[in-house]
CSV table of C-alpha atoms and ligand atoms in Angstrom, one decimal:
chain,number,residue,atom,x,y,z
R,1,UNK,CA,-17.2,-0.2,-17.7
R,2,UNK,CA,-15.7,-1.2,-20.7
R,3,UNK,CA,-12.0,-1.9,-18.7
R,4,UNK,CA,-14.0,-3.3,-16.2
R,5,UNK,CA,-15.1,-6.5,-19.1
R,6,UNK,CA,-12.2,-6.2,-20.4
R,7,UNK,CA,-11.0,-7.7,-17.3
R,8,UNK,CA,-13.5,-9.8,-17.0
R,9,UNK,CA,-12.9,-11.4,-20.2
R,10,UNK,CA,-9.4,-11.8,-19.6
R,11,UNK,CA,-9.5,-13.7,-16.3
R,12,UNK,CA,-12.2,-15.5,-17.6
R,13,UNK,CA,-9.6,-17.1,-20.2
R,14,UNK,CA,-6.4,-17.4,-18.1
R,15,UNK,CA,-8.6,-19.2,-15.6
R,16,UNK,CA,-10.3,-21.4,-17.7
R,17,UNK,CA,-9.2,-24.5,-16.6
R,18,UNK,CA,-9.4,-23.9,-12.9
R,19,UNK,CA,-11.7,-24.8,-10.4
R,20,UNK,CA,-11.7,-24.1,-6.5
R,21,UNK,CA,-10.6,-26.4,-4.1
R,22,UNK,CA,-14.1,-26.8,-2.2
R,23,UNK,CA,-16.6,-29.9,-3.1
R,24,UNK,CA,-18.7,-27.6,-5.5
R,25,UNK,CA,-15.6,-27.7,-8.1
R,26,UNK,CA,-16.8,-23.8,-9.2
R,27,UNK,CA,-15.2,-22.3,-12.0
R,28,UNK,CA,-12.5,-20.2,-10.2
R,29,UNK,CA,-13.6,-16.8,-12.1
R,30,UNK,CA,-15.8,-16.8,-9.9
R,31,UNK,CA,-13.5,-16.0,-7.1
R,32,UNK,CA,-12.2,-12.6,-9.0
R,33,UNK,CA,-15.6,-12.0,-9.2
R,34,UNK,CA,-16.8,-12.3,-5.9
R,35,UNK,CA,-14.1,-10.0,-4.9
R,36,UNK,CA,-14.5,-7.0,-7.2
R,37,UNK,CA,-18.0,-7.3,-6.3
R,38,UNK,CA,-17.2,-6.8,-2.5
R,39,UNK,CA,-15.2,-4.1,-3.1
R,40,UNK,CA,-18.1,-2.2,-5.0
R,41,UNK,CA,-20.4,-2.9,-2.3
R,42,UNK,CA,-18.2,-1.8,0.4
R,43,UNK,CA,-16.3,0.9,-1.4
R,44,UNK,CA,-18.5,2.0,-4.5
R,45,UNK,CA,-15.7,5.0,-5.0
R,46,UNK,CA,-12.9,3.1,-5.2
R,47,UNK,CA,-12.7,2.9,-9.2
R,48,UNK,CA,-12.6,1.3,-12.0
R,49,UNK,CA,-8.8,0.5,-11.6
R,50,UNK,CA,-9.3,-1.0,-8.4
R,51,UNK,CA,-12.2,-3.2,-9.6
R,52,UNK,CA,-10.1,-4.3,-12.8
R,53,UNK,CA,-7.1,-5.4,-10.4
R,54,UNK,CA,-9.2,-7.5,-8.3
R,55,UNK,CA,-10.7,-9.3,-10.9
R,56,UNK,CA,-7.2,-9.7,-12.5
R,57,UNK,CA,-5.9,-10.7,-9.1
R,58,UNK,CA,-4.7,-14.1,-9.3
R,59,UNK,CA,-3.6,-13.7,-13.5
R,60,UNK,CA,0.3,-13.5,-12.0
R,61,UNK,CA,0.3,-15.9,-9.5
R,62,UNK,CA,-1.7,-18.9,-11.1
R,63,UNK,CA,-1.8,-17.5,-14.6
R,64,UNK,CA,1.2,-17.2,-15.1
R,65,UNK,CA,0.5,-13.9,-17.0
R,66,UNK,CA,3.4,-11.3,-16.5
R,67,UNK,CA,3.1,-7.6,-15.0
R,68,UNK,CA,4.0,-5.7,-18.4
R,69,UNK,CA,1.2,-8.0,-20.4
R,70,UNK,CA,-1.2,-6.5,-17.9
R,71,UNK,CA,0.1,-3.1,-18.4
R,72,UNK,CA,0.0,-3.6,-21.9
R,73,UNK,CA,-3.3,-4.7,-22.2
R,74,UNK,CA,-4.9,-2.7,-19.1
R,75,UNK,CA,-2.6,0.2,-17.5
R,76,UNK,CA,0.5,0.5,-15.2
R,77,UNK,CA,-1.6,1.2,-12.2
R,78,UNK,CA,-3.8,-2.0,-12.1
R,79,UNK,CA,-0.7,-3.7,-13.6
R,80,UNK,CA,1.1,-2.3,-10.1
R,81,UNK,CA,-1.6,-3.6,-7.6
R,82,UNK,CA,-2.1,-7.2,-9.0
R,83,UNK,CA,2.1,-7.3,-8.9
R,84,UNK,CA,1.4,-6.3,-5.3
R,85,UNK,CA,-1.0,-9.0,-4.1
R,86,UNK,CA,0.7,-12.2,-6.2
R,87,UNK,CA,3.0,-14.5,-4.1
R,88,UNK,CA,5.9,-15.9,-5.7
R,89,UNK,CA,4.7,-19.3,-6.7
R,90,UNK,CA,8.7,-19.9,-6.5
R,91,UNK,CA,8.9,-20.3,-2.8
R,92,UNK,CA,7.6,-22.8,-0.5
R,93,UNK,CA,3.9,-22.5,0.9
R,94,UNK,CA,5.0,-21.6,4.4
R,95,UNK,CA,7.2,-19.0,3.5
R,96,UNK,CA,4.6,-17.5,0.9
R,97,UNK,CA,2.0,-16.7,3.5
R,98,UNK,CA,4.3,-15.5,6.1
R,99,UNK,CA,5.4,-13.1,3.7
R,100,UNK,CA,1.8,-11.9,3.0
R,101,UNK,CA,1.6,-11.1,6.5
R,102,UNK,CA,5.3,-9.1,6.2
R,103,UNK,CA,4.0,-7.5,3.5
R,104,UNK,CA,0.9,-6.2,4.0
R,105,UNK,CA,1.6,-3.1,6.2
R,106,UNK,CA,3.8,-1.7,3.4
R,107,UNK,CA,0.9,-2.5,0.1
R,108,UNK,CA,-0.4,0.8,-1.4
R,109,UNK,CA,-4.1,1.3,-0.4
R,110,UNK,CA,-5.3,-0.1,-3.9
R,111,UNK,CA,-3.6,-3.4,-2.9
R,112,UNK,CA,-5.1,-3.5,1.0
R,113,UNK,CA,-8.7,-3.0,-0.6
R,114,UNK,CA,-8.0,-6.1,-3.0
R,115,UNK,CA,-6.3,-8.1,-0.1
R,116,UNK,CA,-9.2,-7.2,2.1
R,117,UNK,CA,-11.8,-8.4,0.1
R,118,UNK,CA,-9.7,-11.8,-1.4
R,119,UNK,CA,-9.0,-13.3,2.4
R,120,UNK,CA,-13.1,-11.9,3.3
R,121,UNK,CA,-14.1,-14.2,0.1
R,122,UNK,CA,-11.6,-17.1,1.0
R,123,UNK,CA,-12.9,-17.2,4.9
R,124,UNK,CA,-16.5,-17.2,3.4
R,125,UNK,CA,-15.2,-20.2,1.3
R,126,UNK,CA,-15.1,-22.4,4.8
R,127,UNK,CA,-18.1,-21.7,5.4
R,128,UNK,CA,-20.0,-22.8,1.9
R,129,UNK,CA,-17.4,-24.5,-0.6
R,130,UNK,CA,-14.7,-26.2,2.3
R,131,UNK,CA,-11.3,-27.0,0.2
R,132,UNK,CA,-11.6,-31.0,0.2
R,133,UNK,CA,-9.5,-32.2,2.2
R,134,UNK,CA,-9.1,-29.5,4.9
R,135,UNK,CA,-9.3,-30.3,8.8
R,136,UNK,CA,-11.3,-28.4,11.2
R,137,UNK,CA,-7.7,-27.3,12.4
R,138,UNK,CA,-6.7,-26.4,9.7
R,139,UNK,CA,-9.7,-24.3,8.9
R,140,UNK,CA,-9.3,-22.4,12.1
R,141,UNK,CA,-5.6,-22.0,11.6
R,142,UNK,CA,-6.3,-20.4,7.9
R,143,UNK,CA,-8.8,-18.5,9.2
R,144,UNK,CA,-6.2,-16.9,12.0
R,145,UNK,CA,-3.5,-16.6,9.5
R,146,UNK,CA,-6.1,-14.5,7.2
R,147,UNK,CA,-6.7,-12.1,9.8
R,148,UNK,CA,-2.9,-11.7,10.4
R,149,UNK,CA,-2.8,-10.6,6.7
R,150,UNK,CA,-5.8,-8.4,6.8
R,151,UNK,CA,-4.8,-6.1,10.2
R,152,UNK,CA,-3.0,-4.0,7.9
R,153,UNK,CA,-5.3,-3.6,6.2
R,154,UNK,CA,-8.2,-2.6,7.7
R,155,UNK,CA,-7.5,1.6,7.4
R,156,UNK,CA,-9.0,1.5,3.7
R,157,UNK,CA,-12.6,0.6,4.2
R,158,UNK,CA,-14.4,-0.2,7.3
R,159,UNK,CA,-17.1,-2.2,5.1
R,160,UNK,CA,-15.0,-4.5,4.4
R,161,UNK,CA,-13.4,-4.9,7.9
R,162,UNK,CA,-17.2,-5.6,9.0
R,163,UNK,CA,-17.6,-8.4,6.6
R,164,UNK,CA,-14.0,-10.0,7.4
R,165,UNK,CA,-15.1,-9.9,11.5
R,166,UNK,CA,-18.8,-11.3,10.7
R,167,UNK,CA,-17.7,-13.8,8.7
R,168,UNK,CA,-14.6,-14.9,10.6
R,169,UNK,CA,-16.9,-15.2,13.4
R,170,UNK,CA,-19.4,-17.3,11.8
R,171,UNK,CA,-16.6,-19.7,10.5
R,172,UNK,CA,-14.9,-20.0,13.7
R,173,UNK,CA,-18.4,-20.7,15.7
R,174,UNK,CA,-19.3,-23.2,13.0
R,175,UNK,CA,-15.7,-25.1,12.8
R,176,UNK,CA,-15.4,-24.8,16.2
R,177,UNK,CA,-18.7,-26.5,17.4
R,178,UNK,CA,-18.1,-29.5,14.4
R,179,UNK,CA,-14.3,-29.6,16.0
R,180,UNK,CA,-15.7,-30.5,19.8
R,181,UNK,CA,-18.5,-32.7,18.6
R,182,UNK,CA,-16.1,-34.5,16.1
R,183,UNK,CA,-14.3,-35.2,20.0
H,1,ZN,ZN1,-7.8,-14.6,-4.5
């Protein structure tokens, strides 16, 4: 419990001046939250580790926080999985998310179990905070992209493969019906 604050606390501060991209401008923690919470719903064995690593998910990749300062200040196994589930902000955003789906087969299960959960919270996202901005198309495309990424995945928890299909449905029957009445 106490790691698990610890993490808390930490993500709290490197994402302190973030928001998400949907009309409800939330304070981004909330996003590592939502996650580690699904995976303790889903998966209420998978460990404090696990928990820690989803709520430090995005530290890397948006933080710019660094895998030793995570091992230094938490331990080489959640250090290990958030390494595993940051993009390289170096590359362009094409080739970033067609990597994610290259490299999903090969994550250790730790890894699949945060991936799972982050692309079952960012499809929820269409549905209640929509990134300004975004097209119906382009909602449906993400959403199709996401479940490229999560196939892999799938073998670690069938909770979480539940919530990914019910909520990929409800996004695409929602988007779907606004994209042929928008016609
Ligand atoms: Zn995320």
């Amino acid at each position: 419990m106490q790691l698990l604050l610890k993490s808390v606390d930490f993500a709290a501060r490197a994402h302190r001046d973030q928001r998400r991209k949907g009309p409800a401008e939330e304070p981004y923690i909330n996003h590592p939250i939502e996650v580690s919470r699904l995976i303790v719903e889903c998966e209420p064995h998978a460990g404090e580790d696990i928990l820690c690593a989803a709520v430090l998910h995005d530290v890397i990749e948006d933080c710019g926080a660094t895998r030793d300062e995570i091992a230094a200040c938490f331990n080489e196994v959640i250090a290990d999985i958030v390494l595993e589930v940051s993009d390289d902000k170096g590359l362009p955003r094409d080739e970033r998310k067609a990597k994610q789906v290259e490299n999903a087969p090969n994550l250790t299960p730790g890894a699949k179990l945060v991936r799972l959960a982050d692309k079952v919270a960012n499809v929820g996202a269409m549905l209640t905070d929509t990134p300004i901005g975004w097209d119906e198309k382009q909602i449906l495309a993400y959403v199709d992209w996401a479940e490229a990424v999560v196939a892999p995945c799938r073998e670690v928890s069938n909770g979480l493969s539940d919530r990914f299909d019910a909520i990929a449905r409800d996004v695409r029957a929602f988007h779907d019906e606004k994209a042929v009445a928008g016609k």
